[in-house]
mmCIF file of C-alpha atoms in Angstrom:
data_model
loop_
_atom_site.group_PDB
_atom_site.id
_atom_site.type_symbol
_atom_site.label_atom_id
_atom_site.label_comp_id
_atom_site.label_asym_id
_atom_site.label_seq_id
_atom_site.Cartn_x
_atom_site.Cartn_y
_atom_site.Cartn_z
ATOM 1 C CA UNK K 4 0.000 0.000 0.000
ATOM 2 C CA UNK K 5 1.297 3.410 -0.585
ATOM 3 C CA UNK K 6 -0.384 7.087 0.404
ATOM 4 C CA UNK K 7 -0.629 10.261 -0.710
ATOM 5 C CA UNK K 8 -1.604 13.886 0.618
ATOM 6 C CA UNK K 9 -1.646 17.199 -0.647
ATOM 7 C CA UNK K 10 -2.167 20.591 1.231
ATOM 8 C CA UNK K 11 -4.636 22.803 -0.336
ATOM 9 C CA UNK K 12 -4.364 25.721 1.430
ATOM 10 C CA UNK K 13 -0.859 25.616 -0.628
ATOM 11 C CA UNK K 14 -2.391 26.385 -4.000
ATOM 12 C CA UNK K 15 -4.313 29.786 -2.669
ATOM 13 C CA UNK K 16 -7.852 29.073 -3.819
ATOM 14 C CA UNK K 17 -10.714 29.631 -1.702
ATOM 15 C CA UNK K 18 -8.474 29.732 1.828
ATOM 16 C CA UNK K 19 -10.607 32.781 3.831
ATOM 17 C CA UNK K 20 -11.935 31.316 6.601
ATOM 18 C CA UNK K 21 -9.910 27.656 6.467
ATOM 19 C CA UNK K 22 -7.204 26.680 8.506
ATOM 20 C CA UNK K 23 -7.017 23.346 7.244
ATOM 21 C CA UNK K 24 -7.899 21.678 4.081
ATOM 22 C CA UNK K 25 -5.940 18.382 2.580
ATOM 23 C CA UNK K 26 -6.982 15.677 0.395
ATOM 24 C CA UNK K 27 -5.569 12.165 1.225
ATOM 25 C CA UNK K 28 -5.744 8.831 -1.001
ATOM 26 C CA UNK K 29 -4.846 5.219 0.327
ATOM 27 C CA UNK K 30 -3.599 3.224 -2.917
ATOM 28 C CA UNK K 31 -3.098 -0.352 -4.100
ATOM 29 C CA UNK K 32 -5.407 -1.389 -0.623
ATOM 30 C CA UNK K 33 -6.028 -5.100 -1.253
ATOM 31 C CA UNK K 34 -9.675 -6.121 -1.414
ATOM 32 C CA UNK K 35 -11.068 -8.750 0.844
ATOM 33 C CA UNK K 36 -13.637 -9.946 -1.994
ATOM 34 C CA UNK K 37 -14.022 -13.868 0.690
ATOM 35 C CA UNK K 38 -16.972 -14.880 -1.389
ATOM 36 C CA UNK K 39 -15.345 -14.260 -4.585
ATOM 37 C CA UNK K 40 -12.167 -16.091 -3.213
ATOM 38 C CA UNK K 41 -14.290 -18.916 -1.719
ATOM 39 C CA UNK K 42 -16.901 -19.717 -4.761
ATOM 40 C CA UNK K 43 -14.568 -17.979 -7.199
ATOM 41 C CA UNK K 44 -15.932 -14.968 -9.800
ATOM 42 C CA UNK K 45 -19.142 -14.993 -11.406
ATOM 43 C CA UNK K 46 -18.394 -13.530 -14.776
ATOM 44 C CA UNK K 47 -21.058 -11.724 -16.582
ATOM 45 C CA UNK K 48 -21.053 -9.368 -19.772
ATOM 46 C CA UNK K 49 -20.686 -6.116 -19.141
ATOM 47 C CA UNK K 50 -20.904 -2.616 -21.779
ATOM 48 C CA UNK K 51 -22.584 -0.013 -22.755
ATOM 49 C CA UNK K 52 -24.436 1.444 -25.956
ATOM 50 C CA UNK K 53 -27.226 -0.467 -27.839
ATOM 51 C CA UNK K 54 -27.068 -2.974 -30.215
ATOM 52 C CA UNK K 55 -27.726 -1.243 -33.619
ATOM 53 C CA UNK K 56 -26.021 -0.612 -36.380
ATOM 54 C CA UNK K 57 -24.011 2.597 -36.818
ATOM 55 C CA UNK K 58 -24.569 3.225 -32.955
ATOM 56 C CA UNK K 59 -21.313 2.787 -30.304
ATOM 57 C CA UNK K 60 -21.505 -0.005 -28.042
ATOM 58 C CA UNK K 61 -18.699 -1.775 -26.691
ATOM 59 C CA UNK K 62 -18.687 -5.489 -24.574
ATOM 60 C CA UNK K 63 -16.662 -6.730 -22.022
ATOM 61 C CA UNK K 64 -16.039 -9.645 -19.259
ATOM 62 C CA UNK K 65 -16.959 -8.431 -15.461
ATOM 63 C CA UNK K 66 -17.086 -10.518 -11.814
ATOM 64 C CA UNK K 67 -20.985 -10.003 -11.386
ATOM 65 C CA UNK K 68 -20.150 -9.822 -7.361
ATOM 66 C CA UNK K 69 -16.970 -7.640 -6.992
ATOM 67 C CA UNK K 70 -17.192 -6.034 -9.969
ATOM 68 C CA UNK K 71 -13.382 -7.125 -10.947
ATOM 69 C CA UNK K 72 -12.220 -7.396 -14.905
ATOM 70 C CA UNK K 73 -10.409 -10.188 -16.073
ATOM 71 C CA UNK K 74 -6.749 -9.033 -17.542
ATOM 72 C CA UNK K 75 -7.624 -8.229 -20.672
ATOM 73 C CA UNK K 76 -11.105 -7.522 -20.237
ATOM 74 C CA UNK K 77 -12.147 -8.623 -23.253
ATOM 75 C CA UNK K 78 -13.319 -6.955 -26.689
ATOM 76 C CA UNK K 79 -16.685 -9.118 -27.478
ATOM 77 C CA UNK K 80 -19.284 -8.601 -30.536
ATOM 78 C CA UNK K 81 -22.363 -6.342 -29.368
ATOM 79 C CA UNK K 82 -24.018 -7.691 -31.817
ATOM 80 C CA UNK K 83 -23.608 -11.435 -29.622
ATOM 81 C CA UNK K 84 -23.439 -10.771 -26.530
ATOM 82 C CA UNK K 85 -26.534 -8.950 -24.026
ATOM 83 C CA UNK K 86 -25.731 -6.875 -20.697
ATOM 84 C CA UNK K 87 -26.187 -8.999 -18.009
ATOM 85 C CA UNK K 88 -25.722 -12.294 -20.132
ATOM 86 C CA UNK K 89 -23.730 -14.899 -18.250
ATOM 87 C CA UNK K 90 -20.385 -15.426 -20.240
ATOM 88 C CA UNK K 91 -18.835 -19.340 -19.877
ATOM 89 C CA UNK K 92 -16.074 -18.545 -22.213
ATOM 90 C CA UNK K 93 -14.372 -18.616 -24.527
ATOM 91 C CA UNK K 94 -10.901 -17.278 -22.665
ATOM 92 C CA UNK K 95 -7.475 -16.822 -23.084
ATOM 93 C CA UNK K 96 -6.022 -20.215 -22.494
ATOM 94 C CA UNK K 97 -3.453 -20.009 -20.033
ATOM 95 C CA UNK K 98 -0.332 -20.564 -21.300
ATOM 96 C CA UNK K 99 -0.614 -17.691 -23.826
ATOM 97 C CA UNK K 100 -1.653 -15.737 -21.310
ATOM 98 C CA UNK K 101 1.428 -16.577 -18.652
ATOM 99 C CA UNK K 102 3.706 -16.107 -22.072
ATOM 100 C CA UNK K 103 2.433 -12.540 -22.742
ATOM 101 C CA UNK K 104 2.914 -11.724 -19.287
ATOM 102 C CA UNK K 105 6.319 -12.829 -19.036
ATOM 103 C CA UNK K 106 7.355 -11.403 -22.491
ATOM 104 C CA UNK K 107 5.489 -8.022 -21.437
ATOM 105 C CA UNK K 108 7.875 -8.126 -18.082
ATOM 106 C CA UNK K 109 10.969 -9.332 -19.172
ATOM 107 C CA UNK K 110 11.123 -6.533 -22.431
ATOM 108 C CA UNK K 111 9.399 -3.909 -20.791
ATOM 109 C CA UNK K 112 7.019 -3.494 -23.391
ATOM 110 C CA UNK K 113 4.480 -1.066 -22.844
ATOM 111 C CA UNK K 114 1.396 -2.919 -24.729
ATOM 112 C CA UNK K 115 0.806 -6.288 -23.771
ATOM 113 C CA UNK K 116 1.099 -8.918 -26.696
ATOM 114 C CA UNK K 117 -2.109 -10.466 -28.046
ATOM 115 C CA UNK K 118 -1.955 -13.739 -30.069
ATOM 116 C CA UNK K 119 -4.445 -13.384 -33.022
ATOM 117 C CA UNK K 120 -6.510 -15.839 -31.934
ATOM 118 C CA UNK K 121 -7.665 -14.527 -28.287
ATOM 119 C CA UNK K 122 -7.627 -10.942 -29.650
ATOM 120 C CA UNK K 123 -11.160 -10.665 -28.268
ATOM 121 C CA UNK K 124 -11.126 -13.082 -25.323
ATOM 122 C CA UNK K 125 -11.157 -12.045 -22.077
ATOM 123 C CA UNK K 126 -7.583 -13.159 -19.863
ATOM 124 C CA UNK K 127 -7.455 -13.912 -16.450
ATOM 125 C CA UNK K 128 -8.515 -12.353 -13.492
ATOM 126 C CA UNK K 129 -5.908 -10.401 -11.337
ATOM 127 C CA UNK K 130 -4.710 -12.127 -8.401
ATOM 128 C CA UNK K 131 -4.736 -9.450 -5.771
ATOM 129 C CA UNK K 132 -6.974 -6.946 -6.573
ATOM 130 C CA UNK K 133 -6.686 -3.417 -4.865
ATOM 131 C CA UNK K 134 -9.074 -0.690 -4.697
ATOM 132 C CA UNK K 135 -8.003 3.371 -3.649
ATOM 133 C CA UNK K 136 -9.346 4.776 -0.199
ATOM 134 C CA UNK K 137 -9.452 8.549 -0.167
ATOM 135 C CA UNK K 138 -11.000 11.416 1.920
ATOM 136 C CA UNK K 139 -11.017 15.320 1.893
ATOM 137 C CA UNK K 140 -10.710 17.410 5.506
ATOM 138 C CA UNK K 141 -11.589 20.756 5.500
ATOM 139 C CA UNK K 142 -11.572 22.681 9.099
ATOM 140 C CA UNK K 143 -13.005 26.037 8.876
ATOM 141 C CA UNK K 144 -15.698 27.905 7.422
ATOM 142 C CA UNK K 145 -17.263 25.796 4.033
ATOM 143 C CA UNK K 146 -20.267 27.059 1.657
ATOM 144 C CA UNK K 147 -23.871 26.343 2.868
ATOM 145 C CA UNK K 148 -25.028 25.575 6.924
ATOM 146 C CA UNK K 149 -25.330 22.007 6.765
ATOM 147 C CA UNK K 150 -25.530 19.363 4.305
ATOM 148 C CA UNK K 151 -25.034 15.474 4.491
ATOM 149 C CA UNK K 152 -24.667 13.209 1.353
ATOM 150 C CA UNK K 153 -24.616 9.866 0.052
ATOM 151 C CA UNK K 154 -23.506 9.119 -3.834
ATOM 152 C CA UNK K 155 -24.010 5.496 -5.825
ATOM 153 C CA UNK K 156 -21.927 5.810 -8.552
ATOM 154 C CA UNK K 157 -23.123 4.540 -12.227
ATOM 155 C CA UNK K 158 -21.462 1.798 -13.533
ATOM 156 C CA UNK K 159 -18.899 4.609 -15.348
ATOM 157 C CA UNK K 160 -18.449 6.470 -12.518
ATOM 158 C CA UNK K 161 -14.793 5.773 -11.156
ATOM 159 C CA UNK K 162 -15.911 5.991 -7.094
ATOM 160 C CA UNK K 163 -18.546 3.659 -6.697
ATOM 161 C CA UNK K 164 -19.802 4.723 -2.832
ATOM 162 C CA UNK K 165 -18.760 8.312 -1.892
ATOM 163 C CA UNK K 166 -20.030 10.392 0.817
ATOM 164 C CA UNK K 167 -19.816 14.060 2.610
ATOM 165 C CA UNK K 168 -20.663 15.863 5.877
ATOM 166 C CA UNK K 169 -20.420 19.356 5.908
ATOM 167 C CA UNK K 170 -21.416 21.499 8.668
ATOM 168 C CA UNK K 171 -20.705 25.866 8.948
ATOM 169 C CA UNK K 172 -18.186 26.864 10.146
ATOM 170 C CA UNK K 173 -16.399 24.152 11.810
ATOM 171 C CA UNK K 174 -15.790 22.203 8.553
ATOM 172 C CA UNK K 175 -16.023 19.265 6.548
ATOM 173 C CA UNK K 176 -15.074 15.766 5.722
ATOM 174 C CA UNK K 177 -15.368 13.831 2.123
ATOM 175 C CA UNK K 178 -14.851 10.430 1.743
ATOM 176 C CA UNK K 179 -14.609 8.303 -1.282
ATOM 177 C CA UNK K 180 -13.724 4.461 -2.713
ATOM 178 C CA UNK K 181 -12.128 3.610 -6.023
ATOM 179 C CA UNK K 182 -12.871 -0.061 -6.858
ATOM 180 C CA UNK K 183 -14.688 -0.444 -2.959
ATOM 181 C CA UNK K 184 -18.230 -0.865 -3.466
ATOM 182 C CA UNK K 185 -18.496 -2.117 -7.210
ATOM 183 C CA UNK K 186 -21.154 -5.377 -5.591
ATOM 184 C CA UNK K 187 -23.475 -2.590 -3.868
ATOM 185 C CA UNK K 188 -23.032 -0.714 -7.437
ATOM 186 C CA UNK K 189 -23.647 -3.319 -9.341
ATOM 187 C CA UNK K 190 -26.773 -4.349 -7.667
ATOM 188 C CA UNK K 191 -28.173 -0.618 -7.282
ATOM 189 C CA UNK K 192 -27.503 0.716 -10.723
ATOM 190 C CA UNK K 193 -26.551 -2.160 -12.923
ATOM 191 C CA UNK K 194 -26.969 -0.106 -16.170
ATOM 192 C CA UNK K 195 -27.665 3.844 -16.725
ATOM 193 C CA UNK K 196 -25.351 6.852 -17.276
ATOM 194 C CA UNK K 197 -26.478 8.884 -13.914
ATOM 195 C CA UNK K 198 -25.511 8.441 -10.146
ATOM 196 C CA UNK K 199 -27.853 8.396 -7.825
ATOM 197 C CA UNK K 200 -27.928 10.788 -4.181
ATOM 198 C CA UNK K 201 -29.200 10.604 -1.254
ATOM 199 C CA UNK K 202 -28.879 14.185 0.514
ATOM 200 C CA UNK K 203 -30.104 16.419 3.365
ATOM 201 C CA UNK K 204 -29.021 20.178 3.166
ATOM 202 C CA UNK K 205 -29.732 23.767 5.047
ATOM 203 C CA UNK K 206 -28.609 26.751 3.156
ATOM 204 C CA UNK K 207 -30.073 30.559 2.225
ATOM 205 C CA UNK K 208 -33.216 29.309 4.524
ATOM 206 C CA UNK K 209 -33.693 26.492 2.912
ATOM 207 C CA UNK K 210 -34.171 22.789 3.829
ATOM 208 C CA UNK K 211 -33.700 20.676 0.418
ATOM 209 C CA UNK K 212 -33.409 17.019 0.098
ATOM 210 C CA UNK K 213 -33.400 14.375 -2.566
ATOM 211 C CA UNK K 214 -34.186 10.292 -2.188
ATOM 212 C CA UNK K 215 -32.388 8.211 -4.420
ATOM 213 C CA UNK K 216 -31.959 11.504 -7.010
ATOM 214 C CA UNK K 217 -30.230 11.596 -10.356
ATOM 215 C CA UNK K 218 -26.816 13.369 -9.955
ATOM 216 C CA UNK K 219 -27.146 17.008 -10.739
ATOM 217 C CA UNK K 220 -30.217 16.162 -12.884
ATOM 218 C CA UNK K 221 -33.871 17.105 -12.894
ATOM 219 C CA UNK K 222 -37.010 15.957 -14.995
ATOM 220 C CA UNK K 223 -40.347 16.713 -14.765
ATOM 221 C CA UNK K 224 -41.482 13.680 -14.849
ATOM 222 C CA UNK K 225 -39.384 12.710 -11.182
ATOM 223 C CA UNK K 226 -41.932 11.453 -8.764
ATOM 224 C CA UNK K 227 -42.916 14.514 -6.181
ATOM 225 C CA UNK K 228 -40.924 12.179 -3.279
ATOM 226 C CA UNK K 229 -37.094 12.819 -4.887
ATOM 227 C CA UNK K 230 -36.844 16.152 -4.633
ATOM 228 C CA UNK K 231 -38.035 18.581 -2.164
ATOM 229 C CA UNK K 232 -37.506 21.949 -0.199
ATOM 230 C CA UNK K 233 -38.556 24.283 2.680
ATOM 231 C CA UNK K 234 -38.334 27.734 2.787
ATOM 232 C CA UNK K 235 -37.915 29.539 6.108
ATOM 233 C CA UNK K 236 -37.011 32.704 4.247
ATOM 234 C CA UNK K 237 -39.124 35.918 5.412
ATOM 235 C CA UNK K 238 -38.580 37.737 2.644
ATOM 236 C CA UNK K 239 -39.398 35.199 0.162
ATOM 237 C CA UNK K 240 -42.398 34.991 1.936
ATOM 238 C CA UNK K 241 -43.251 38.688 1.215
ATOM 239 C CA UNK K 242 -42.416 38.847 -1.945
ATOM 240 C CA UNK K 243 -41.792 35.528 -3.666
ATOM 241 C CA UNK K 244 -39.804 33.455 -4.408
ATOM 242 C CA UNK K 245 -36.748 34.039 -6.884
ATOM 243 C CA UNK K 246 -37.906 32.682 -10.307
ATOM 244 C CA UNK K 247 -37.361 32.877 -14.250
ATOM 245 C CA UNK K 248 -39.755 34.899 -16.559
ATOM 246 C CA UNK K 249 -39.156 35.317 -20.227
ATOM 247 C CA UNK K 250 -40.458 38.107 -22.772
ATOM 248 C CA UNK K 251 -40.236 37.181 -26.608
ATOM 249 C CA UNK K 252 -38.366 39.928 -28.640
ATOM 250 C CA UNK K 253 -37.531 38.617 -31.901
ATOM 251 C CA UNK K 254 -38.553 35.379 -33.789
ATOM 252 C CA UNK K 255 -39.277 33.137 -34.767
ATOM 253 C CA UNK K 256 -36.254 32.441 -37.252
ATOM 254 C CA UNK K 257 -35.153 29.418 -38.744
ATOM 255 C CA UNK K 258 -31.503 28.280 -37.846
ATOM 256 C CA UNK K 259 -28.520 25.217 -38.907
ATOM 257 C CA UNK K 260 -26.824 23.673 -36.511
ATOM 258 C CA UNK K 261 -23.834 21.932 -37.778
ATOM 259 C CA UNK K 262 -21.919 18.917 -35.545
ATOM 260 C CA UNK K 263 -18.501 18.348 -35.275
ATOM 261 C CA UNK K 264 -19.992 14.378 -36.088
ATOM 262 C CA UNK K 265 -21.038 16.027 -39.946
ATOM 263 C CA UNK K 266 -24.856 16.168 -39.314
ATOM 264 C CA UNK K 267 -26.888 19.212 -38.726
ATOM 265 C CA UNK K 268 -29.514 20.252 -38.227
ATOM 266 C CA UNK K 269 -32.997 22.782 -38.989
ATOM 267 C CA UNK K 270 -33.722 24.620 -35.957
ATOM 268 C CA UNK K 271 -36.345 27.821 -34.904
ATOM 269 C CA UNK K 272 -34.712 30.005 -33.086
ATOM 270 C CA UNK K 273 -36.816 32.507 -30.544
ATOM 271 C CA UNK K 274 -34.701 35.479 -28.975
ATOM 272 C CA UNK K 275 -36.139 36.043 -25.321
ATOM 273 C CA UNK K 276 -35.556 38.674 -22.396
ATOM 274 C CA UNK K 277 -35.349 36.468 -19.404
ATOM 275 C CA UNK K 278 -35.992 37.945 -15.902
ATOM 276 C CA UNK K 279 -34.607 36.657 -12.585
ATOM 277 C CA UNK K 280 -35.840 37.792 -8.945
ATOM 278 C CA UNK K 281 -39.098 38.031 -7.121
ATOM 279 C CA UNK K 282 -42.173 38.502 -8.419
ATOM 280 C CA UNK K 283 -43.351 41.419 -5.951
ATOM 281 C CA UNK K 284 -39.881 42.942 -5.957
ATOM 282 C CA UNK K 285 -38.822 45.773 -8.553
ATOM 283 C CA UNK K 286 -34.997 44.398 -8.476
ATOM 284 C CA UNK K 287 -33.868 41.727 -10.608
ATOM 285 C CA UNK K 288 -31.269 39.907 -12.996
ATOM 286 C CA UNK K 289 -32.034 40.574 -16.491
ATOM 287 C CA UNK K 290 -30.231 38.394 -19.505
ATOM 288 C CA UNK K 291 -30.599 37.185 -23.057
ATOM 289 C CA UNK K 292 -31.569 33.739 -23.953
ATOM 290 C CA UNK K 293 -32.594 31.982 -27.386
ATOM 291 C CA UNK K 294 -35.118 29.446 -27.013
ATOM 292 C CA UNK K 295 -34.631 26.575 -30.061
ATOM 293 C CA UNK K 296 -36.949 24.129 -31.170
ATOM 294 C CA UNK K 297 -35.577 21.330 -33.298
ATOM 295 C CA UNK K 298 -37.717 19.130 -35.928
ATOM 296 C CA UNK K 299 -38.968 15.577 -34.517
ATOM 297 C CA UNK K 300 -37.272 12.941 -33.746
ATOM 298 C CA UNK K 301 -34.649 15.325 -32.398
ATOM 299 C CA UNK K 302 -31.213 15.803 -32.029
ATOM 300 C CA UNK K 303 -29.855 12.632 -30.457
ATOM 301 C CA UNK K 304 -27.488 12.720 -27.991
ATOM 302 C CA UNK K 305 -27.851 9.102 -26.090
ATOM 303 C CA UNK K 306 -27.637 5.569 -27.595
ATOM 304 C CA UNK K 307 -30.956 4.139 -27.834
ATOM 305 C CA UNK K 308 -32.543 7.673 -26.614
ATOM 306 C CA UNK K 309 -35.039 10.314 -28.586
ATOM 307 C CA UNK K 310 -33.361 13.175 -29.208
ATOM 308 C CA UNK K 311 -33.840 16.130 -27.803
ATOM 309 C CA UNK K 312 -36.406 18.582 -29.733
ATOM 310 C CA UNK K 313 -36.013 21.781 -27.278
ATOM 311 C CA UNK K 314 -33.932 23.638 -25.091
ATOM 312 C CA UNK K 315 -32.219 27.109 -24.512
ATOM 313 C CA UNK K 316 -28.656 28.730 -24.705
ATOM 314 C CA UNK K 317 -27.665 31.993 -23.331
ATOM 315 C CA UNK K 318 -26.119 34.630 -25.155
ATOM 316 C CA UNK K 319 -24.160 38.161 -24.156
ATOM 317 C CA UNK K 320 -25.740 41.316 -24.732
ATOM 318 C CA UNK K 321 -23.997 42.849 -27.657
ATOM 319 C CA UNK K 322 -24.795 40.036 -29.765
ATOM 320 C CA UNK K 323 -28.394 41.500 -29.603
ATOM 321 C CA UNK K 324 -27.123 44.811 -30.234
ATOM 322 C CA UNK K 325 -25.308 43.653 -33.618
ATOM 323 C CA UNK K 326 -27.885 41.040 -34.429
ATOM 324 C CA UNK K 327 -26.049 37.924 -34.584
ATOM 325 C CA UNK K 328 -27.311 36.086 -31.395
ATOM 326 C CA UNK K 329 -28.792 34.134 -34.384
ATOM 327 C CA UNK K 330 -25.050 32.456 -35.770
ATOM 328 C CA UNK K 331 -23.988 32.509 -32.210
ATOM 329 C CA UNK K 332 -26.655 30.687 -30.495
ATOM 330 C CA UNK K 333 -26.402 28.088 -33.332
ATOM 331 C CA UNK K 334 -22.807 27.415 -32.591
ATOM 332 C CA UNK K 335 -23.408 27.117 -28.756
ATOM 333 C CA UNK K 336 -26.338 24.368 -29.722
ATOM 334 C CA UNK K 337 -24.052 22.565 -31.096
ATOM 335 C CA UNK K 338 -21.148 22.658 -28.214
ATOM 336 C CA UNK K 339 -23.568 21.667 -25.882
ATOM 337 C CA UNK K 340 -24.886 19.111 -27.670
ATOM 338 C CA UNK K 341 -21.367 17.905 -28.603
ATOM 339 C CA UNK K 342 -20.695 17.710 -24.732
ATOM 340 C CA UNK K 343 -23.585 15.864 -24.306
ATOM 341 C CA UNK K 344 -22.554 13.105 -26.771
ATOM 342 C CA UNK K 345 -19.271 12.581 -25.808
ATOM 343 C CA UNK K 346 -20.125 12.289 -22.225
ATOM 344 C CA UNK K 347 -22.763 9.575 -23.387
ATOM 345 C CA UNK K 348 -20.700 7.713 -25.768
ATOM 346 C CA UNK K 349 -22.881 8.392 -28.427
ATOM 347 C CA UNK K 350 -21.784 9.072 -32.363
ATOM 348 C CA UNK K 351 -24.482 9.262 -35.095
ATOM 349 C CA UNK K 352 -25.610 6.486 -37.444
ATOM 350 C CA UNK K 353 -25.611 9.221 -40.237
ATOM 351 C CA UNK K 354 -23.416 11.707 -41.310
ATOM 352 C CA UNK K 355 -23.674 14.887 -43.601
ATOM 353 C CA UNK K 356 -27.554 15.738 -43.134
ATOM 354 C CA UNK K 357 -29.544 18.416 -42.671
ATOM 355 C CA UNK K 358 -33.031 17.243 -40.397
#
């Protein structure tokens, strides 16, 4: 095992108010895994992205219970092999796999040799596994008054249990597994891109919670019993709460948004005013936004998802004043939307057309 620490306070950002913050991280921790050791692995298929053609998707080998891979994973067809699916072989046969291993030592080669025929079978699995341990102390004054937090991880998320408690202004503490936790993963969110949270929190006079939430995600269609909030705030009382309101100025106009993938696509572009503060209060945030509307299905941006047909970008000022929030706003459409995909693994069947 080996640790590591670093002082933040060293690097000068956000130290008012802390007299202590440093990260620490256990490595190479071996993992007790006793039923895995006793039965021995369960190996399933694991991947993601659907099985269709011109759509990413990828297949691999995974221990069902502790969530190991096998050494190499594995590179299997999508188009023959199911999430979940039990996989009984076929593998590496072992003396290949002891030769590569030796040859990869011995010559110091930086990419282990395959022989062509196990170029997609799975190797074997590591004998001593070891996960990462690490944790965040912060004494001091923090953001917020109180808040206490418990994060699943997705199956692509690299810390599959992490947690915080943060309390004003004494401090805070953040802890965190890398490898630790992969069976509880497994079995909460076996498939999925998003994280779920479990939280409590107090800030601006406000209790919030979420039960088993999506990570930094909201949908309308979320049962009323994941998210929450109470305001003890006098003033919102009186006049409101804070809240968006929007004022068409200009549009509808048609618009192309071109992706870096080589398909675009027809868009209607509405310029809005958009107001933020209290309804009964004369003070307020005022911005520009440009509300598009895309032709169905969409513009897709998950495997095996509809794509999305609206949303909004934000655009300065003197864009407005020179009248190209038009060319602009296209152009952050299709950043976003280029984010979007390449956090989801997603490339298009289709290239070079307009929608």
């Amino acid at each position: 095992m080996r640790w590591y620490t670093s002082n933040e306070l060293r690097i000068g950002l956000h130290k008012k108010g802390k007299f202590v913050h440093r990260r620490f991280w256990l490595h190479d921790v071996p993992r007790l895994m006793l039923w895995c050791r006793l039965r021995g692995h369960r190996p399933v298929v694991d991947g993601h992205g659907p099985i269709a053609k011109g759509l990413h998707a990828a297949r691999w080998v995974v221990c069902d219970r502790c969530g190991v891979r096998p050494d190499p994973q594995g590179n299997l067809d999508p188009e023959q092999w199911d999430i979940g699916q039990p996989y009984d072989g076929p593998w590496t046969p072992l003396t290949r796999d002891l030769a590569a291993s030796a040859w990869t030592e011995l010559l110091g080669l930086t990419q282990r040799p395959v022989h062509r025929d196990d170029a997609r079978k799975p190797g074997r699995w590591p004998d001593k596994p070891t996960g990462t341990l690490g944790a965040e102390l912060v004494l001091g004054k923090t953001f917020g008054v109180f808040s206490a937090e418990v994060t699943i991880g997705c199956a692509g998320d690299e810390h599959p249990i992490s947690c915080h408690l943060r309390l004003w202004p004494f401090g805070a503490l953040y802890l965190h597994t890398e490898a630790f936790g992969a069976w509880l993963q497994r079995r909460l969110i076996p498939d999925g891109y998003y994280s779920r949270v479990i939280n409590i929190s107090v800030d601006e006079w406000t209790i919030r919670w979420q039960w088993w939430a999506r990570e930094d995600e909201w949908a309308r269609e979320d049962p009323w019993w994941m998210h929450g909030r109470i305001s003890l705030d006098l003033v919102e009382k009186l006049f409101g709460p804070k809240r968006y309101s929007y004022e068409t100025v200009n549009g509808p106009t048609l618009g192309l948004v071109h992706m870096p993938d080589g398909d675009s696509h027809q868009v209607q572009l509405v310029l809005q005013r958009r107001r933020y503060g209290r309804p009964r209060r004369k003070r307020a945030a005022w911005s520009w936004v440009v509300k598009w509307t895309a032709n169905s299905p969409g513009i897709e941006t998950r495997p095996g998802k509809s794509g999305i047909l609206s949303s909004a970008v934000e655009v300065p000022a003197d864009t407005v004043q020179t009248g190209a929030w038009a060319t602009l706003a296209c152009g952050l459409i299709a950043h976003k939307l280029t984010a979007d995909r390449i956090r989801n693994g997603y490339r298009p069947a289709t290239t070079g057309q307009a929608e």
